[in-house]
Short mmCIF file of C-alpha atoms in Angstrom, two decimals:
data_model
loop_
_atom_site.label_atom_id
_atom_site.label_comp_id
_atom_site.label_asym_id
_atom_site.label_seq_id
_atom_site.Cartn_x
_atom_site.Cartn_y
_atom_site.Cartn_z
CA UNK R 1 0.00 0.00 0.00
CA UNK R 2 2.88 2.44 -0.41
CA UNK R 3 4.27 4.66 -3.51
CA UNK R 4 4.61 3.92 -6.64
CA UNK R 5 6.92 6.58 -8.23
CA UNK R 6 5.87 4.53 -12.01
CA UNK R 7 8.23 6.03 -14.14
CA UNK R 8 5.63 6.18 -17.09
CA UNK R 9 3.05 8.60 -14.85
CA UNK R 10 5.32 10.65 -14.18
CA UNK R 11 7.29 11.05 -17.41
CA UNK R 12 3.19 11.63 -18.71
CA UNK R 13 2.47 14.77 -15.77
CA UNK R 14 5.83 16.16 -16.49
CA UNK R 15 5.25 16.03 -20.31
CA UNK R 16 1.30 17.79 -19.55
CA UNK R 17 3.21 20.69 -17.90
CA UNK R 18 5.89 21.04 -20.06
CA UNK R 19 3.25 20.76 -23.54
CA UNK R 20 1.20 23.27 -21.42
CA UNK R 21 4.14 25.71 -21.32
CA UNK R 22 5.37 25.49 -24.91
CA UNK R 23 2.19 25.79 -26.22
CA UNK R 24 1.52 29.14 -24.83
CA UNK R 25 5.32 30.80 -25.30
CA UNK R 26 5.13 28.71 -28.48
CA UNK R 27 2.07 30.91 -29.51
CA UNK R 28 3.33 34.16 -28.37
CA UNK R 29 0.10 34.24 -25.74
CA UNK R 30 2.60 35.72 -23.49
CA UNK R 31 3.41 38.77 -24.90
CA UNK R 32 -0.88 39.11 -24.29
CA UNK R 33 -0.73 39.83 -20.76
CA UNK R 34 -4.68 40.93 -20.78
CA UNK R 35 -5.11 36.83 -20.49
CA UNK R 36 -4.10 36.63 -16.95
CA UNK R 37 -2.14 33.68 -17.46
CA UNK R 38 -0.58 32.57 -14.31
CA UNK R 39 -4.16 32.78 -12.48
CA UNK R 40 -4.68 30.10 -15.13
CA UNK R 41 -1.19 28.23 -15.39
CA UNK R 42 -1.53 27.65 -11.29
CA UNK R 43 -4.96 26.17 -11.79
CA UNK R 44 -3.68 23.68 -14.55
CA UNK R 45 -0.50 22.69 -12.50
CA UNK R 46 -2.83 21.98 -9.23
CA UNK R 47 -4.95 19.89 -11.62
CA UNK R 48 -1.19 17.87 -12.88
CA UNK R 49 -0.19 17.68 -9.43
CA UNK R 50 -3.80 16.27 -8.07
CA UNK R 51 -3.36 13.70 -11.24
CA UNK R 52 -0.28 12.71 -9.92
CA UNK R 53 -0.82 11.88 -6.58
CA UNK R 54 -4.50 10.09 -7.19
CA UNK R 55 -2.19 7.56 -9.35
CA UNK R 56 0.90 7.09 -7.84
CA UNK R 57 -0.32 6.95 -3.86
CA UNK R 58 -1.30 5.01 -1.80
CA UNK R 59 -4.83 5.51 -3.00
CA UNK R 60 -4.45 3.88 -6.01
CA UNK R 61 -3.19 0.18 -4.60
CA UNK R 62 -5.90 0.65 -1.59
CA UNK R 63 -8.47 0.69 -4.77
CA UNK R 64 -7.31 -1.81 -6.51
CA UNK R 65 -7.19 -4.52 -4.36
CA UNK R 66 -8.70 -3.23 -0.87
CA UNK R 67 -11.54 -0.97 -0.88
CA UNK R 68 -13.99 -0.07 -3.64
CA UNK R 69 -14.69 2.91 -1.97
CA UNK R 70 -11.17 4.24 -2.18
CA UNK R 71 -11.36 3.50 -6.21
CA UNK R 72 -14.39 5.79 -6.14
CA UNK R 73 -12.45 8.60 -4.79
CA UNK R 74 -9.80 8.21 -6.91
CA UNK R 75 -12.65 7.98 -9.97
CA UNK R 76 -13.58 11.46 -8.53
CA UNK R 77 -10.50 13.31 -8.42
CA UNK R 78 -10.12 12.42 -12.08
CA UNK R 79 -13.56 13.36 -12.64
CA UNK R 80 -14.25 16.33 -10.52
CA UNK R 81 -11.29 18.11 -10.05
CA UNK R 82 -8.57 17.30 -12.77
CA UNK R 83 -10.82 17.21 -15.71
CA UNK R 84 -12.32 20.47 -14.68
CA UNK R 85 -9.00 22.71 -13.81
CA UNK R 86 -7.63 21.52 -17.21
CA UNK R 87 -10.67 23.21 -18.69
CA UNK R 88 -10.32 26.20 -16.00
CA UNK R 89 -6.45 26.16 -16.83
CA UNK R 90 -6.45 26.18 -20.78
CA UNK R 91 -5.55 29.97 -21.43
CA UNK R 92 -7.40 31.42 -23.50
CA UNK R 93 -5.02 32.52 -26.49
CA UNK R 94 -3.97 28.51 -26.87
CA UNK R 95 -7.88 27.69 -26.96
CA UNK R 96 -8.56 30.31 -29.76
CA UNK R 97 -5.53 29.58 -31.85
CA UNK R 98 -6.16 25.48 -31.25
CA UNK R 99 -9.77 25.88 -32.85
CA UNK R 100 -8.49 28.02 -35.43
CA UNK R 101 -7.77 24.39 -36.77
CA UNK R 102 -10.78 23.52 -39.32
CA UNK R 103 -10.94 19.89 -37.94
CA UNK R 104 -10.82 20.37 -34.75
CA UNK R 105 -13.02 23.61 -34.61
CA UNK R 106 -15.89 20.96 -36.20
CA UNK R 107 -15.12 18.59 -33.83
CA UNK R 108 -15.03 20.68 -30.78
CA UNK R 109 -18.63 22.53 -32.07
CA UNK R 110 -20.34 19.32 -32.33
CA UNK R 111 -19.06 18.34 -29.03
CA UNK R 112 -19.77 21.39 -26.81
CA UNK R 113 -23.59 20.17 -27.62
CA UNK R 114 -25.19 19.69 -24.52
CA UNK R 115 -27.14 16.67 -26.22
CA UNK R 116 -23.50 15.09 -26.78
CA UNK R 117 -21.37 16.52 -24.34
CA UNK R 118 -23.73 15.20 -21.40
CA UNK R 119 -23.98 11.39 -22.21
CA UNK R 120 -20.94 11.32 -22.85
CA UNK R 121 -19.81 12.60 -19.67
CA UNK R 122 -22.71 10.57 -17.82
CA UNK R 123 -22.51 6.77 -19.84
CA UNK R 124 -18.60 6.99 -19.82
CA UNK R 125 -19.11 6.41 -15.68
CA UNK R 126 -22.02 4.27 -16.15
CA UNK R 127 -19.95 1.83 -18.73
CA UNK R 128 -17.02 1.31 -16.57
CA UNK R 129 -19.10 0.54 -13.35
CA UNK R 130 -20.88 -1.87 -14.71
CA UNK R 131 -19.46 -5.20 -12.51
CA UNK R 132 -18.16 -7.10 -15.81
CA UNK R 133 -15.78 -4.17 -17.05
CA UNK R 134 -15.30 -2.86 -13.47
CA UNK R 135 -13.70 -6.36 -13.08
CA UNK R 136 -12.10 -5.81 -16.57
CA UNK R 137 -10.55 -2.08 -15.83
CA UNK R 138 -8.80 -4.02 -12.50
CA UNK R 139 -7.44 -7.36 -14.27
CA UNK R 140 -4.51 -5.76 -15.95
CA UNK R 141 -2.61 -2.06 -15.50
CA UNK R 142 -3.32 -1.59 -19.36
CA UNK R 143 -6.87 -1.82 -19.13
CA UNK R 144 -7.24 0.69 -15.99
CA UNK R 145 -4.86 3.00 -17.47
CA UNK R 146 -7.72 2.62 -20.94
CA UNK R 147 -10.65 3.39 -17.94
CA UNK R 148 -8.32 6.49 -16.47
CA UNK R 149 -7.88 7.98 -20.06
CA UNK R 150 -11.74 7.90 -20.65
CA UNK R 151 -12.33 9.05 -17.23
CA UNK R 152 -10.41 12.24 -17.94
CA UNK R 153 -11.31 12.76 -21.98
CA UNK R 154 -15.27 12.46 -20.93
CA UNK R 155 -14.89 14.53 -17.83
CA UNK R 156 -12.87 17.37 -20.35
CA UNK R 157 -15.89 17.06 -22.71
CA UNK R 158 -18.37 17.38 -20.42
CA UNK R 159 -16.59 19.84 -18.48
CA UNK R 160 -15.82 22.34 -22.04
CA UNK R 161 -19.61 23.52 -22.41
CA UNK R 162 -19.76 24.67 -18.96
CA UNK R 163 -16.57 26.19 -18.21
CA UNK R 164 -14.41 26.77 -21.16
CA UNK R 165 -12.30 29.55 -21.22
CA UNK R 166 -14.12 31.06 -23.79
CA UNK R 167 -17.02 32.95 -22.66
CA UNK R 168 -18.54 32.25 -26.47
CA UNK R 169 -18.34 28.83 -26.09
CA UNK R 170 -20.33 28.16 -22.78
CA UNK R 171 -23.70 27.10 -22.54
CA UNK R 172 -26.59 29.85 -21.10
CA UNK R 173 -26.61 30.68 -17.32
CA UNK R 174 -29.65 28.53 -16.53
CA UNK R 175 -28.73 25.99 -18.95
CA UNK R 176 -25.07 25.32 -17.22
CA UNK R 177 -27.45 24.64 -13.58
CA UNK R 178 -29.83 22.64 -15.04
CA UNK R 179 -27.05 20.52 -16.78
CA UNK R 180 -25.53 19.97 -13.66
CA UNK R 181 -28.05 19.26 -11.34
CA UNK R 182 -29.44 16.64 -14.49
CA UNK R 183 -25.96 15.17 -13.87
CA UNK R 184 -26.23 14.81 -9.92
CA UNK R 185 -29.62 13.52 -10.09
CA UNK R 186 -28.01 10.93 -13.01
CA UNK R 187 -25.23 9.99 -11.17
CA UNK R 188 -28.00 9.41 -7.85
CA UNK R 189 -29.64 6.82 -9.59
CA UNK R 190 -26.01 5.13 -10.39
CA UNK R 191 -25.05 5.12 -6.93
CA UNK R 192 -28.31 3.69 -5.60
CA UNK R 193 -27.65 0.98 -8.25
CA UNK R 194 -24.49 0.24 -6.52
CA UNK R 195 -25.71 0.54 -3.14
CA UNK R 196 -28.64 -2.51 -4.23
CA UNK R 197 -25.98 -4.69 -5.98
CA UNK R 198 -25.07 -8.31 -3.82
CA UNK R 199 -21.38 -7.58 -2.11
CA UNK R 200 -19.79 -10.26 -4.53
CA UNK R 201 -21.12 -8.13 -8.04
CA UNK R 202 -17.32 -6.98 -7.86
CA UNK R 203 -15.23 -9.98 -8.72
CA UNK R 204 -11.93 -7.83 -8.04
CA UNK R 205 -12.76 -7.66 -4.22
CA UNK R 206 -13.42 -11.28 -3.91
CA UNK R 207 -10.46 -12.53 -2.47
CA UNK R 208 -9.46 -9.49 -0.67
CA UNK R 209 -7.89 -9.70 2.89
CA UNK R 210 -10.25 -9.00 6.03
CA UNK R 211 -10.90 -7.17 8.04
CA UNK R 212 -10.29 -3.95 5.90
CA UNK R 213 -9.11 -0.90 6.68
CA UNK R 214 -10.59 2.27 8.41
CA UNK R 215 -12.96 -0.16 9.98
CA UNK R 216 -14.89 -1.52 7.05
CA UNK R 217 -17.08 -4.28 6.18
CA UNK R 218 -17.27 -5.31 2.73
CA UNK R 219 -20.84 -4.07 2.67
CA UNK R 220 -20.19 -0.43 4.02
CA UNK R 221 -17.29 -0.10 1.98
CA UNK R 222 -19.89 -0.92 -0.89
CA UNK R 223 -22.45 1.43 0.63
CA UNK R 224 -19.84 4.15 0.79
CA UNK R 225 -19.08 3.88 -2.87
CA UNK R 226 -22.04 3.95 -4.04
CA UNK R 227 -22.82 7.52 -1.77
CA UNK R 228 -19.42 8.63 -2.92
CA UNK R 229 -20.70 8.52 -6.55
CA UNK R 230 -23.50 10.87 -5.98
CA UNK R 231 -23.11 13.23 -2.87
CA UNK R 232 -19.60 14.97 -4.22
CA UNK R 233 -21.14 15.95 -7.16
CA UNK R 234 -23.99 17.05 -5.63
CA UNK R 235 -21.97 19.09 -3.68
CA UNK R 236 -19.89 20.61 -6.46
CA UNK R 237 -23.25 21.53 -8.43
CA UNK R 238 -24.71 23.25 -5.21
CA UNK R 239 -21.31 25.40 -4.91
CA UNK R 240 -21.20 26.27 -8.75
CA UNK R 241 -24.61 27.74 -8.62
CA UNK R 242 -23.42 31.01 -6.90
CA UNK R 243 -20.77 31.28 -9.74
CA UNK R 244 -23.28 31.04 -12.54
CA UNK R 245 -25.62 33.40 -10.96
CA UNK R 246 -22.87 35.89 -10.64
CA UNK R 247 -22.17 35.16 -14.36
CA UNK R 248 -25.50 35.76 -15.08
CA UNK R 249 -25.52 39.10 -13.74
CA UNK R 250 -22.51 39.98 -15.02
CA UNK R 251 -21.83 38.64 -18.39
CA UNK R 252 -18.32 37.60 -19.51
CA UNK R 253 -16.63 39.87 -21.91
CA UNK R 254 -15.70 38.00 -25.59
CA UNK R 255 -12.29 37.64 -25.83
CA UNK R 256 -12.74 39.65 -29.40
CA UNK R 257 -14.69 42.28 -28.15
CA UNK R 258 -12.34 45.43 -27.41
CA UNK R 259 -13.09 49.04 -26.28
CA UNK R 260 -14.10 51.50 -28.10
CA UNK R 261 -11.27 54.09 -28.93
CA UNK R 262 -12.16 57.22 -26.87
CA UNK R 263 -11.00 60.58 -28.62
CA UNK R 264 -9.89 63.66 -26.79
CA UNK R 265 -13.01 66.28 -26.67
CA UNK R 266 -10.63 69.19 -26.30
CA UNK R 267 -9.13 68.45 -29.76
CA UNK R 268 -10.25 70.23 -32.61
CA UNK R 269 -12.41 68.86 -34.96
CA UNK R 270 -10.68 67.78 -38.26
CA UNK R 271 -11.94 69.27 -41.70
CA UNK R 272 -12.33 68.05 -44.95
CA UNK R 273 -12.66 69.74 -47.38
#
């Protein structure tokens, strides 16, 4: 249950932070310093750093092989906080000169639909707790490495509409709370799923050692899990509501929108003749 300093996760955070960098010197975004970009770098860096330690703790063993309800935390750091402080942390030059890119302008239009962005987000979670690829994800490190990847790319996709960094991109005040709270209610139902299925639906926890840890039987741990798959998000949609509202009263300013040029009213008027 200790560290695992994998060589391969942490070659992949240190390559996220160094791609991060280069793309926005590489773009001459710093020479823009309207963007705020540190504000923005820190929150991406948190998010790398977060990443890093839900993989390579002790967390990640405990998950595997002790406690589902320690896999469902580590399911919602990926999902709740890394996948939304990437969004958060993408400045917004690299975002604008990314989807300057004909192909991936189409692709990212069709998938900032709340009609595509949301099942993906929601069915992505769904798929990989079903028991028989829940079992599937834990049998091998490729295969959970396969379920961490589409954590994080759904989680970015459903994140985008909501919080992307630009303010043309984002879905309507009321629609952003509505698609969240349709989320929390979605992911209720999943979790009271999990709470009903038999203590043995998860093969990968059959032949664990007992008693387990913090005090656990194998059906509170499964209890927990299935709360912890619900009540964090509802909490995170609760939070965010004060945000949009403020958003809502205060609409963001386009990134292309500048100010008008003001003249000097003491100058004298210019004549044509």
């Amino acid at each position: 249950m200790g560290w695992d300093f994998n060589p391969v996760i942490l070659a992949g955070c240190a390559a996220l932070a160094t791609i991060y960098f280069a793309a926005y010197y590489g773009t001459g975004a710093h020479r823009e310093k309207q963007w705020h970009f540190w504000p923005r770098a820190i929150t991406f860096l948190f998010a790398d750093v977060v990443l890093l330690l839900a993989l390579i703790s002790p967390l990640d063993p405990l998950g595997e092989t002790r406690l589902f309800s320690a896999h469902m935390v580590q399911h919602l750091l990926l999902l709740e906080v890394v996948a939304p402080l990437w969004v958060l942390g993408l400045p917004v030059p690299v975002a604008q000169r990314l989807l300057r890119l004909p192909a991936l302008s189409r692709i990212e239009k069709r998938l900032r639909d709340p009609r595509i962005a949301w099942p993906i987000g929601f069915f992505t979670l769904a798929l990989w707790h079903i028991p028989y690829f829940y079992d599937l994800a834990l049998s091998a490190d490729g295969t959970h490495a396969l379920e961490h990847l589409c954590f994080l790319l759904s989680a970015f996709v459903f994140w985008w509409p909501v919080v992307s960094p630009l303010a043309s991109h984002r879905m309507p005040t009321v629609t952003s709370v509505l698609y969240l709270f349709s989320r929390m209610t979605a992911n209720l139902m999943l979790g009271v799923v999990v709470i009903a299925l038999p203590v043995g639906a998860y093969a990968a926890y059959a032949h664990r050692v007992l008693p387990l840890p913090f005090g656990l039987t194998p059906y509170t741990d499964k209890e927990l899990g299935g709360y912890l798959m619900w009540l964090p998000t509802l909490l995170i949609d609760v939070a965010a509501v004060p945000l949009f509202l403020v958003l809502l009263l205060k609409p963001a300013v386009l990134p292309s929108q500048t100010l008008p040029e003001v003249t000097n009213p003491a100058a004298p008027a210019a004549f044509h003749g």
